mmCIF file of C-alpha atoms and ligand atoms in Angstrom:
data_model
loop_
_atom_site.group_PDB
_atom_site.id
_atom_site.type_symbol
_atom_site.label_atom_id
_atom_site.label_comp_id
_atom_site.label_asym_id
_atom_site.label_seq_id
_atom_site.Cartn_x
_atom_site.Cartn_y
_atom_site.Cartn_z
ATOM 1 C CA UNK A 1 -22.038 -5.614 10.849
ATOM 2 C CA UNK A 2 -20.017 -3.104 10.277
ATOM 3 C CA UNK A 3 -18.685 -1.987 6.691
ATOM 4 C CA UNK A 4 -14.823 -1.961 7.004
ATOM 5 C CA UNK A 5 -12.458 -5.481 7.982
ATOM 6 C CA UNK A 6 -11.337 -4.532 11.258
ATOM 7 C CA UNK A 7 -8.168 -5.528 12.766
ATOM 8 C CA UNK A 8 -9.159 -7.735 16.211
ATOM 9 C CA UNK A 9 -6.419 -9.136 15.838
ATOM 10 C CA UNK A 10 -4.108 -6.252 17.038
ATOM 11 C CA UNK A 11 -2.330 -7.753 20.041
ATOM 12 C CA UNK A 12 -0.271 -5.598 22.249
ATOM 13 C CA UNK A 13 3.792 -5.570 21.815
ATOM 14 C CA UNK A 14 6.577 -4.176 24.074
ATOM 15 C CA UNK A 15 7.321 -0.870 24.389
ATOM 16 C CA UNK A 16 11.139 0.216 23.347
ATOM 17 C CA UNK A 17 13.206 2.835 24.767
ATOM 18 C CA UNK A 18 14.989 3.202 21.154
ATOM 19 C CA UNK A 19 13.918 3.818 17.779
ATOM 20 C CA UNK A 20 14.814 0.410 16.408
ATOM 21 C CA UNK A 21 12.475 -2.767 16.519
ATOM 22 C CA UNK A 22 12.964 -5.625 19.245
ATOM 23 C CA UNK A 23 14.008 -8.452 16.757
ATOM 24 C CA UNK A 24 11.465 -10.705 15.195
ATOM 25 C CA UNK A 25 11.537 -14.402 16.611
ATOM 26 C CA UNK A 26 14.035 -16.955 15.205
ATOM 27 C CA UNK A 27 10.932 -18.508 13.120
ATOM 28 C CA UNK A 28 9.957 -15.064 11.172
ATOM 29 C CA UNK A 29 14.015 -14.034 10.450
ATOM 30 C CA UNK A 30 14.632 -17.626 9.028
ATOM 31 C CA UNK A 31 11.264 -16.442 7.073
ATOM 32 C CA UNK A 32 12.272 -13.305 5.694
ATOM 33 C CA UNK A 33 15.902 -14.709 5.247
ATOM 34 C CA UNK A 34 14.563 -16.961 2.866
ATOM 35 C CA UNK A 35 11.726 -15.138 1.167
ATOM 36 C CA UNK A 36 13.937 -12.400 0.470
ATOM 37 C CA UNK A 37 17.231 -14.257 -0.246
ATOM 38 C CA UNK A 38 17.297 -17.346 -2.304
ATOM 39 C CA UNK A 39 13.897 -17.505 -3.079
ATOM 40 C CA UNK A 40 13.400 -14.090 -3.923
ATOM 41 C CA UNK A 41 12.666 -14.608 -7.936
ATOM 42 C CA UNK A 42 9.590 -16.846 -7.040
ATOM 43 C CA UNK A 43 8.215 -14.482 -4.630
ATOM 44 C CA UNK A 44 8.681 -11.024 -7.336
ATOM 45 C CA UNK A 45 6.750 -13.786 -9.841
ATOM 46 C CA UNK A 46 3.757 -14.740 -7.333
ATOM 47 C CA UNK A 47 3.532 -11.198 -5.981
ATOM 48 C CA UNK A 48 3.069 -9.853 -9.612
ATOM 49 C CA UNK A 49 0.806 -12.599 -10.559
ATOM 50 C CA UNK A 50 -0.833 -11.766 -7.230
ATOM 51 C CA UNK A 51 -1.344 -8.301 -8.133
ATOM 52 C CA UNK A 52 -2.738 -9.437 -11.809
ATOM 53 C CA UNK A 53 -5.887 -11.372 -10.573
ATOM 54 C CA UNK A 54 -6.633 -10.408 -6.739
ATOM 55 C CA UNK A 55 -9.639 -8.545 -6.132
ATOM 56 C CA UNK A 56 -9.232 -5.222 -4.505
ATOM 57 C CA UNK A 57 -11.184 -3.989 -1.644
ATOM 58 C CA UNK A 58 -11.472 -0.346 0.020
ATOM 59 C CA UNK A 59 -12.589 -2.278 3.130
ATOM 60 C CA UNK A 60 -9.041 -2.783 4.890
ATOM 61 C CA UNK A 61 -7.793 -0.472 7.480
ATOM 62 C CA UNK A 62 -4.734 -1.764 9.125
ATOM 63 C CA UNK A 63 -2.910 0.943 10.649
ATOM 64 C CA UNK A 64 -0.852 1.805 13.425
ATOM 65 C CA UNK A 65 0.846 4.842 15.604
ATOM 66 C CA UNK A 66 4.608 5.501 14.913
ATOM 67 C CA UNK A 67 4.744 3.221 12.279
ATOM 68 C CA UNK A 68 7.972 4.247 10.270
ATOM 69 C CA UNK A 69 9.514 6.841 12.508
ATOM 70 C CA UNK A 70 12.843 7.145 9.999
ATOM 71 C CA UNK A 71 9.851 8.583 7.689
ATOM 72 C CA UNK A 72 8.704 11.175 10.270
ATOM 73 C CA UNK A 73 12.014 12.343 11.048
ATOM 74 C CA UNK A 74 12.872 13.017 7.268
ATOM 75 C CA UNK A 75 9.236 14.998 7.600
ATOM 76 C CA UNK A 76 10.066 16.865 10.577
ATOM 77 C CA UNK A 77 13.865 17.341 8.680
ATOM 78 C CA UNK A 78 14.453 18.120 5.506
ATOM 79 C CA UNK A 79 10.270 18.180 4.336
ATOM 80 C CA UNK A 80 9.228 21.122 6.525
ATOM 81 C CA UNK A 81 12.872 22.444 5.887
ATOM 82 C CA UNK A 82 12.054 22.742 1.866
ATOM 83 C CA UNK A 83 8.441 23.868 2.462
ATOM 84 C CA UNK A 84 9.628 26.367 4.695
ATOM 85 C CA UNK A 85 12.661 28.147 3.427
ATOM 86 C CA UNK A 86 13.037 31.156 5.493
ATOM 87 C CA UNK A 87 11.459 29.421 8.759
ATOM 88 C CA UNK A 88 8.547 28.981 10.423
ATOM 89 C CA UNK A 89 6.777 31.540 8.811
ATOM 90 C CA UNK A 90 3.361 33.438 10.196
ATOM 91 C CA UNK A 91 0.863 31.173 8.130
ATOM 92 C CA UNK A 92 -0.113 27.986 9.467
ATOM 93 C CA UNK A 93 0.745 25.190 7.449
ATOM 94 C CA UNK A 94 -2.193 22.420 6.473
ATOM 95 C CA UNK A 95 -1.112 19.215 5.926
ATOM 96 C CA UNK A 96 -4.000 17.486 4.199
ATOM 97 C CA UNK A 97 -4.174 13.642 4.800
ATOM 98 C CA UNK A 98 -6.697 11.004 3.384
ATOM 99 C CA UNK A 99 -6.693 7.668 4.223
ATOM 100 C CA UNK A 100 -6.467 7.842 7.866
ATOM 101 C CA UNK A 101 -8.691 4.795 9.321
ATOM 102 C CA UNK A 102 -8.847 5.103 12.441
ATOM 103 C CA UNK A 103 -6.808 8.345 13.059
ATOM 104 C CA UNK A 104 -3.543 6.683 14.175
ATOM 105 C CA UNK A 105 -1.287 8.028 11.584
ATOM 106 C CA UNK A 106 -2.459 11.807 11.551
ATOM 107 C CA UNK A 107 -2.382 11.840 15.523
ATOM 108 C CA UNK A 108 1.414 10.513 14.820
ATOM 109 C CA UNK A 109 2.076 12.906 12.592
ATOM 110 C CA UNK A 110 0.593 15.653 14.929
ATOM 111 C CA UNK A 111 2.759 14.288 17.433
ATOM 112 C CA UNK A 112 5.935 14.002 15.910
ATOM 113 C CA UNK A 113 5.954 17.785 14.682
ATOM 114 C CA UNK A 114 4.591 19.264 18.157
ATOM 115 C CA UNK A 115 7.480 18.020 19.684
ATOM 116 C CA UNK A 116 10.358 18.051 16.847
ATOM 117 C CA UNK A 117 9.465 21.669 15.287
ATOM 118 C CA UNK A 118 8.068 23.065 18.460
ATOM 119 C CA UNK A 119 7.907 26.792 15.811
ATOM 120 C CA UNK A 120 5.637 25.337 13.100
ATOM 121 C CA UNK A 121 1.734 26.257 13.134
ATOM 122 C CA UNK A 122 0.226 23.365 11.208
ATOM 123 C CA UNK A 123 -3.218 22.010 11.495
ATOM 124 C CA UNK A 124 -4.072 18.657 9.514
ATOM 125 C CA UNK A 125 -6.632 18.084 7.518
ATOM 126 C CA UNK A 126 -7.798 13.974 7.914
ATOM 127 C CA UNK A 127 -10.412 12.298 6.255
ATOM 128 C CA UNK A 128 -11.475 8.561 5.103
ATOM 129 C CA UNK A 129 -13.698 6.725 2.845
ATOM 130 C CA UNK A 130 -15.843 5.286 5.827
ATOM 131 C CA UNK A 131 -17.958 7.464 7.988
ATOM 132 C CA UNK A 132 -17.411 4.656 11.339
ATOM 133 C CA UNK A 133 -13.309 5.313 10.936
ATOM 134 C CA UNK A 134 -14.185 9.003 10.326
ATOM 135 C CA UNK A 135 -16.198 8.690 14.483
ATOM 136 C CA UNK A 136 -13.139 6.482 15.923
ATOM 137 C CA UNK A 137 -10.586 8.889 14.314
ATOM 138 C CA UNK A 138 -12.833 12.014 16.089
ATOM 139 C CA UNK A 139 -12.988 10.221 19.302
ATOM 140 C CA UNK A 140 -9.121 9.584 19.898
ATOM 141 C CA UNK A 141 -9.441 6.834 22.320
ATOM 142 C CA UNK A 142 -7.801 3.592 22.194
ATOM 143 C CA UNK A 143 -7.460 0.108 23.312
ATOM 144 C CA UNK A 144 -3.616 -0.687 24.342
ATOM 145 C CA UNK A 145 -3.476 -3.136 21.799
ATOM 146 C CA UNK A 146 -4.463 -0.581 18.793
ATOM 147 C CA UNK A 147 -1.968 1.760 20.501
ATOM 148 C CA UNK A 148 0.798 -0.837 20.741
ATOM 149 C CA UNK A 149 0.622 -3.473 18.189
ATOM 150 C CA UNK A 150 3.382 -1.926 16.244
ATOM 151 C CA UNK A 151 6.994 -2.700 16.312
ATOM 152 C CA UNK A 152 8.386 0.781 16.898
ATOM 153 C CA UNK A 153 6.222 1.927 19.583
ATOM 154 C CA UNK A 154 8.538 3.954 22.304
ATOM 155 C CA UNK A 155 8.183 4.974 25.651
ATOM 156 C CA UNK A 156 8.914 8.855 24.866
ATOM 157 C CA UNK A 157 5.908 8.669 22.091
ATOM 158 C CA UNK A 158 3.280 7.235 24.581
ATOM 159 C CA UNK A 159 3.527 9.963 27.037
ATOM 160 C CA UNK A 160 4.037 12.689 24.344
ATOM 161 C CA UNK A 161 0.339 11.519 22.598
ATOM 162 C CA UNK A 162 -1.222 9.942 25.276
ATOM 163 C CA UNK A 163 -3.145 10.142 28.855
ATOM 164 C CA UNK A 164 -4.042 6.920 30.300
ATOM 165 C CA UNK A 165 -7.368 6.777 31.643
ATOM 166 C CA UNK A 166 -8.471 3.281 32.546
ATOM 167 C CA UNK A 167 -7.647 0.989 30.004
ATOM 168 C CA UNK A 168 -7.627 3.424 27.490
ATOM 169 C CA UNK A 169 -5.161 5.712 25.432
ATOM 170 C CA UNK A 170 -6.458 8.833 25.491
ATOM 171 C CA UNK A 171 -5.100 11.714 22.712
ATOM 172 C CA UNK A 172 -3.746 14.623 24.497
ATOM 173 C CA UNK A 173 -5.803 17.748 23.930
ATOM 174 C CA UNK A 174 -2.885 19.836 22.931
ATOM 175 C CA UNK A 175 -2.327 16.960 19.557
ATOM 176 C CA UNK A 176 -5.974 16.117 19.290
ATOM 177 C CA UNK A 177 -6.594 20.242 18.917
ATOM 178 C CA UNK A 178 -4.086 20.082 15.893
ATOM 179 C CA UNK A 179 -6.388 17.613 13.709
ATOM 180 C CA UNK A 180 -9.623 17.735 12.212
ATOM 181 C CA UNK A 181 -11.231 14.248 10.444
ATOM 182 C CA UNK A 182 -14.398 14.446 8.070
ATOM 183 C CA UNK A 183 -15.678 11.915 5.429
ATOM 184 C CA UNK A 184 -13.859 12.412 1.631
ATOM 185 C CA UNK A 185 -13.562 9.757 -0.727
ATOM 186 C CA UNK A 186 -9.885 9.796 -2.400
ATOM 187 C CA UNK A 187 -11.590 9.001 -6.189
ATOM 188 C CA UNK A 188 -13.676 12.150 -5.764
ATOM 189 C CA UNK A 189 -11.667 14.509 -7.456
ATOM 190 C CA UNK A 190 -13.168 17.412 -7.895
ATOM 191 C CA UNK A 191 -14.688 17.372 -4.245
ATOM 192 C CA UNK A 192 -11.279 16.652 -2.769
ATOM 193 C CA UNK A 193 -9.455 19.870 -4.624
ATOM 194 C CA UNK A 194 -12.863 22.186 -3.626
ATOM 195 C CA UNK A 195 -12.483 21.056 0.049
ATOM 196 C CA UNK A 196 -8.851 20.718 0.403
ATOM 197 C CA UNK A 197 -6.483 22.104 -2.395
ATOM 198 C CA UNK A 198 -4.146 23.808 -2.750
ATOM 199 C CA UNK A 199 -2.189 22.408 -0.146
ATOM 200 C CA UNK A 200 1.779 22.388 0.855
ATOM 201 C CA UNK A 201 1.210 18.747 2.127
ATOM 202 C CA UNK A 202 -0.738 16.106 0.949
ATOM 203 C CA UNK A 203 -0.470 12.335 2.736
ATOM 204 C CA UNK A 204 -1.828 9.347 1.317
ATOM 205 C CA UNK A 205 -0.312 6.442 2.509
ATOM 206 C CA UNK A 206 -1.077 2.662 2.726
ATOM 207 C CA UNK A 207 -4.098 3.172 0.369
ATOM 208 C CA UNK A 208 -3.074 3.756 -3.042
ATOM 209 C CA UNK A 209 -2.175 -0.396 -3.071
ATOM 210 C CA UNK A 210 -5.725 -1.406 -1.699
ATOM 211 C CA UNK A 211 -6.716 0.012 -5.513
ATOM 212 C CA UNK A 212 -7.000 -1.313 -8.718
ATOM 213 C CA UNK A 213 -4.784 0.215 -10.726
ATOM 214 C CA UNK A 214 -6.877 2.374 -13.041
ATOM 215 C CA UNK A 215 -8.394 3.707 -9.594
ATOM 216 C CA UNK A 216 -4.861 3.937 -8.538
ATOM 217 C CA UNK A 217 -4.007 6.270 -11.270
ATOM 218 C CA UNK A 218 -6.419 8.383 -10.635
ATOM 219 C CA UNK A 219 -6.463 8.871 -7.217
ATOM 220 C CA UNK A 220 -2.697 10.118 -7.708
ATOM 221 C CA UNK A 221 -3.682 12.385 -10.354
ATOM 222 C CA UNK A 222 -6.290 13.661 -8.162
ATOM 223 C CA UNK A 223 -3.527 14.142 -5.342
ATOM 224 C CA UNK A 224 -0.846 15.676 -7.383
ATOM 225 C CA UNK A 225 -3.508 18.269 -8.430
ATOM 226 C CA UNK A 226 -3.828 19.153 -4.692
ATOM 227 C CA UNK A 227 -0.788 19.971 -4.795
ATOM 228 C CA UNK A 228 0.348 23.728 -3.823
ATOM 229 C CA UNK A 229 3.250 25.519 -5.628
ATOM 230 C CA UNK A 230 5.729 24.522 -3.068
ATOM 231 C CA UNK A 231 4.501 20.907 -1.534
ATOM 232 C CA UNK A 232 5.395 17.654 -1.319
ATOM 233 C CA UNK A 233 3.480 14.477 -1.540
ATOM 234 C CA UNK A 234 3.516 11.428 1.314
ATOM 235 C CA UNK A 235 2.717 8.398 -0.334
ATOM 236 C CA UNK A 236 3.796 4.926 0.754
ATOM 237 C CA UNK A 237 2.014 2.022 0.446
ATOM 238 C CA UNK A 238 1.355 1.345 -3.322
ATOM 239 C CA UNK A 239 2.547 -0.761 -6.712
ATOM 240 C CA UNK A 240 6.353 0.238 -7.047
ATOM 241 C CA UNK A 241 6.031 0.580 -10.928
ATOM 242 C CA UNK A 242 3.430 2.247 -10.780
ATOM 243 C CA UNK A 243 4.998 5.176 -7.983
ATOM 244 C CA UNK A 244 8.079 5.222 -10.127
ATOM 245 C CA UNK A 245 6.163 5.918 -12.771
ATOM 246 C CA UNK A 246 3.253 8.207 -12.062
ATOM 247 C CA UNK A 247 6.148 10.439 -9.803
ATOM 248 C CA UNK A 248 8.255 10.467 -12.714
ATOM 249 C CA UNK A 249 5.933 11.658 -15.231
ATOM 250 C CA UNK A 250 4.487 14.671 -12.620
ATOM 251 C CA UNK A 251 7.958 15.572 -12.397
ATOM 252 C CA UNK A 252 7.698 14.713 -8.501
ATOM 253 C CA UNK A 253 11.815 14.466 -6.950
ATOM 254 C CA UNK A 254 12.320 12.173 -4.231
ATOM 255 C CA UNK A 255 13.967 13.009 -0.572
ATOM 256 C CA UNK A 256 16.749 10.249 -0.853
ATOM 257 C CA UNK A 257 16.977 10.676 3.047
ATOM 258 C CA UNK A 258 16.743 7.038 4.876
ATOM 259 C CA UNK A 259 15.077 5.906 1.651
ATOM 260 C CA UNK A 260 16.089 2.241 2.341
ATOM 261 C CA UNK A 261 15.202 2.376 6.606
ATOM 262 C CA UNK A 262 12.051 3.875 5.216
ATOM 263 C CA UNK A 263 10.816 1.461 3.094
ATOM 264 C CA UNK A 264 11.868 -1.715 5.226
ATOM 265 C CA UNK A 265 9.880 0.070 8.109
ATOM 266 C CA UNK A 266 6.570 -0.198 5.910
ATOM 267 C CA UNK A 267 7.682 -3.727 4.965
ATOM 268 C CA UNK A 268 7.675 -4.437 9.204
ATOM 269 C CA UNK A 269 3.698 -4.500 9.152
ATOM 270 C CA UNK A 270 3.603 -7.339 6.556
ATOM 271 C CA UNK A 271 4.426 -10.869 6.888
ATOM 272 C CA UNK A 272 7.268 -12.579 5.857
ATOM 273 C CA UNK A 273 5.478 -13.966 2.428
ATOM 274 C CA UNK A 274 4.918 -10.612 1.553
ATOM 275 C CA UNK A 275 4.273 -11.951 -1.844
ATOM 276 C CA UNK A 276 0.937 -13.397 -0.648
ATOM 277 C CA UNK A 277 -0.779 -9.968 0.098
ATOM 278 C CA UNK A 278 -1.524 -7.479 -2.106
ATOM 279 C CA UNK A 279 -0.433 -4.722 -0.417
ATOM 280 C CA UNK A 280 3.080 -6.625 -0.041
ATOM 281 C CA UNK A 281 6.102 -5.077 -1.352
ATOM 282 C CA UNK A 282 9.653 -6.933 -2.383
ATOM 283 C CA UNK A 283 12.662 -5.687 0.036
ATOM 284 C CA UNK A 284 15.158 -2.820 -0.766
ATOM 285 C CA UNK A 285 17.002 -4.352 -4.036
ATOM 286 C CA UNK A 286 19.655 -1.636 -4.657
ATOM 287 C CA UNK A 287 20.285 -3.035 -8.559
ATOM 288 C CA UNK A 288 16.889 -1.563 -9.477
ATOM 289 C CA UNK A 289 16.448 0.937 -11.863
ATOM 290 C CA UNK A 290 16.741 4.534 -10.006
ATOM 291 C CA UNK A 291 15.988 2.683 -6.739
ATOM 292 C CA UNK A 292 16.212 5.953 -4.862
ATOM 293 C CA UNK A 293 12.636 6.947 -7.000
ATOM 294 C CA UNK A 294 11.056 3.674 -6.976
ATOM 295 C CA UNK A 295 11.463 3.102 -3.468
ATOM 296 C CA UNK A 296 11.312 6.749 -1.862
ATOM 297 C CA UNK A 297 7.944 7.441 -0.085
ATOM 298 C CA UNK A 298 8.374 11.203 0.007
ATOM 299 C CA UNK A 299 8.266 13.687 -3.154
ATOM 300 C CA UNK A 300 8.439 17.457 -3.556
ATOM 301 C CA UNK A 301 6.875 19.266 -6.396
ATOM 302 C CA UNK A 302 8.272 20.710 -9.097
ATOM 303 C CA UNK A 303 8.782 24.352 -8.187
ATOM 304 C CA UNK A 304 7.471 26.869 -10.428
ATOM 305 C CA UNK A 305 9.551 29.423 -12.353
ATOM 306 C CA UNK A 306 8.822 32.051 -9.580
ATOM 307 C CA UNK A 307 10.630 30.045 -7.005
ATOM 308 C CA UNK A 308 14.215 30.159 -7.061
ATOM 309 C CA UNK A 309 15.548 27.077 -5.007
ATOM 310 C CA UNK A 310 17.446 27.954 -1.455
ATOM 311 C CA UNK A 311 19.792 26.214 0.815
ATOM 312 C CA UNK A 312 16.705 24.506 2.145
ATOM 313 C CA UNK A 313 15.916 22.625 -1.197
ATOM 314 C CA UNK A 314 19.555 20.851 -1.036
ATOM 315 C CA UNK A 315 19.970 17.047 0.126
ATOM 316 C CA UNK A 316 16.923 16.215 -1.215
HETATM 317 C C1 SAM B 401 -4.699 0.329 5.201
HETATM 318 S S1 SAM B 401 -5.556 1.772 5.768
HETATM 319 C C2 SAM B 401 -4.222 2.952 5.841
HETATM 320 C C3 SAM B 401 -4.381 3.898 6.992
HETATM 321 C C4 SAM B 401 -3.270 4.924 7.170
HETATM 322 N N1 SAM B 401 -3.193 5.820 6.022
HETATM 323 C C5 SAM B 401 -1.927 4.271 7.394
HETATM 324 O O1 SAM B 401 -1.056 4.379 6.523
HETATM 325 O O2 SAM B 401 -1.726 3.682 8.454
HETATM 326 C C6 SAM B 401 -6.412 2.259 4.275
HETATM 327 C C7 SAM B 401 -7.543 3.243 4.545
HETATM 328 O O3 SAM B 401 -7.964 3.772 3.282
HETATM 329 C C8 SAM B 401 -9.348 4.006 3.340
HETATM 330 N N2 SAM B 401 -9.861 4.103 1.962
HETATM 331 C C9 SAM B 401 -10.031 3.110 1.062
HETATM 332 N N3 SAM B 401 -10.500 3.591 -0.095
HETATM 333 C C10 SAM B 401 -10.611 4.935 0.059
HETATM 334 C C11 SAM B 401 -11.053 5.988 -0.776
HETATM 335 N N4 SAM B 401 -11.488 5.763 -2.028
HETATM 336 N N5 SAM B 401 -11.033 7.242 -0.287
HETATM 337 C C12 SAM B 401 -10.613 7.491 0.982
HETATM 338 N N6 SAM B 401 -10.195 6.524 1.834
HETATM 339 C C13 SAM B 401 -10.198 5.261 1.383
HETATM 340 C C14 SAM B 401 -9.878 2.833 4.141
HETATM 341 O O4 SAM B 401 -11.149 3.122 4.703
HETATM 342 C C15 SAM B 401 -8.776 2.647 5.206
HETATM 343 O O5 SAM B 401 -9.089 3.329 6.383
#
């Protein structure tokens, strides 16, 4: 048996030419019409009495390649842009990311940047709780359905990442070079700053809301320490209070780029009773306090006294 909940499930989609989902069948839109229309107050109440008494589990590992691509072109825009002022620059830049299951969203991310900032040296750092995602996320080879069970797969992405050998989806050598995956548990603070801090880029995503929320807590304040000077944080995927919060109080200043696309792209991987899943999140609701921070999945650091902002650091 093995020790994580693993997602047979995945079934194969179409492919798009675009960068915007094929729409959902008549059945899920009158869903998600109604779930987050008129019946939106009972599903905030059951999702937060959800949250209260659910029991979490590190043992989920849902994933998928390309899954918010508005979020990886604000990356490739104005993230790189603020972490590198004047350019490329000479020194590589390591992008540390934990969380990665099965290696889906680092190879994305690897990806993405190869072919949008063709300049930029980078090498990221992956790791997981789990030693068996650790092998599958070292191995690079998939099934078409882990490959293309997400809504926003395109044709363009596929031949970018991939060689097709047989049935599988192999990681070209030229992405898989850029990543390296070893075993790190997020709650293991001091370990995770000896082995990967400081860095300019730290990605947690999709994790964070498979925590209790003590553990949640910490693991943030174990991220944030990772943190270099000039970096910025990923992190989608966990309790909105709690984001707006612990971002807030690090003095953490969101990218307001596509902050609504954004977070309805993460909302495309759960059902349409989000409010029945802990990791669930209500839709865009503008009237919220300082929605652009509570709903934002990218933050930069606080720059220290030494830095003096540049043109770079605008539009964020
Ligand atoms: C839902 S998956 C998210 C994968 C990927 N980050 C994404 O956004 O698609 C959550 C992953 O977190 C890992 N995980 C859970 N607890 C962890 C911990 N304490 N430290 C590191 N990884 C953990 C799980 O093994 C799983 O692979």
């Amino acid at each position: 048996m093995t020790e994580t909940l693993d997602y047979a499930d995945y079934v194969a989609r179409p492919v798009t030419d675009g960068d915007r989902a094929p729409a959902a069948g008549l059945g899920e839109r009158a869903l998600r019409t109604l779930y987050d229309g008129p019946l939106l107050p009972y599903a905030l109440l059951r999702h937060r009495l959800l949250l209260r008494r659910c029991r979490h589990t590190d043992r989920h590992t849902y994933t998928a390649f390309l899954r918010s691509p508005a979020q990886l072109r604000l990356l490739a825009g104005p993230v790189i842009d603020f972490l590198r002022p004047g350019g490329a620059g000479d020194d590589r830049l390591d992008i540390v990311l934990v969380a990665c299951s099965n290696g889906a969203e680092a190879y994305t991310i690897a990806s993405w940047l190869h072919r949008h900032r063709p300049e930029l040296d980078f090498r990221i750092r992956a790791s997981d709780l789990h030693p068996e995602m650790v092998a599958r996320a070292r191995a690079a080879r998939y099934s078409a359905a882990e490959v293309l069970h997400g809504p926003f797969m395109t044709r363009a992405f596929l031949s970018d990442t991939f060689i097709e050998q047989g049935a599988e989806f192999v990681v070209r050598p030229e992405i898989r070079a850029r990543v390296e995956v070893e075993q790190a548990d997020l709650l293991d603070a001091e370990r995770l700053r000896a082995r990967f801090g400081p860095a300019p880029l730290v990605v947690a995503q999709n994790v964070l809301f498979h925590l209790p929320e003590p553990a949640a807590e910490r693991a943030f304040a174990a991220l944030t320490v990772l943190l270099a000077p000039r970096a910025a944080l990923m992190v989608a995927g966990m309790n909105l209070d709690l984001r707006a919060r612990l971002t807030a109080e690090a003095g953490l200043a969101p990218f307001a780029q596509d902050v609504r696309r954004i977070h309805q792209e993460g909302r495309a991987h759960t059902p349409p009773h989000w409010w029945r899943v802990p990791w669930g999140a209500e839709p865009y609701l503008p009237l919220r306090r300082d929605p652009v921070r509570r709903y934002a999945t990218v933050y930069r650091a606080p720059l220290h006294d030494a830095e003096t902002p540049t043109r770079g650091d605008a539009g964020i």
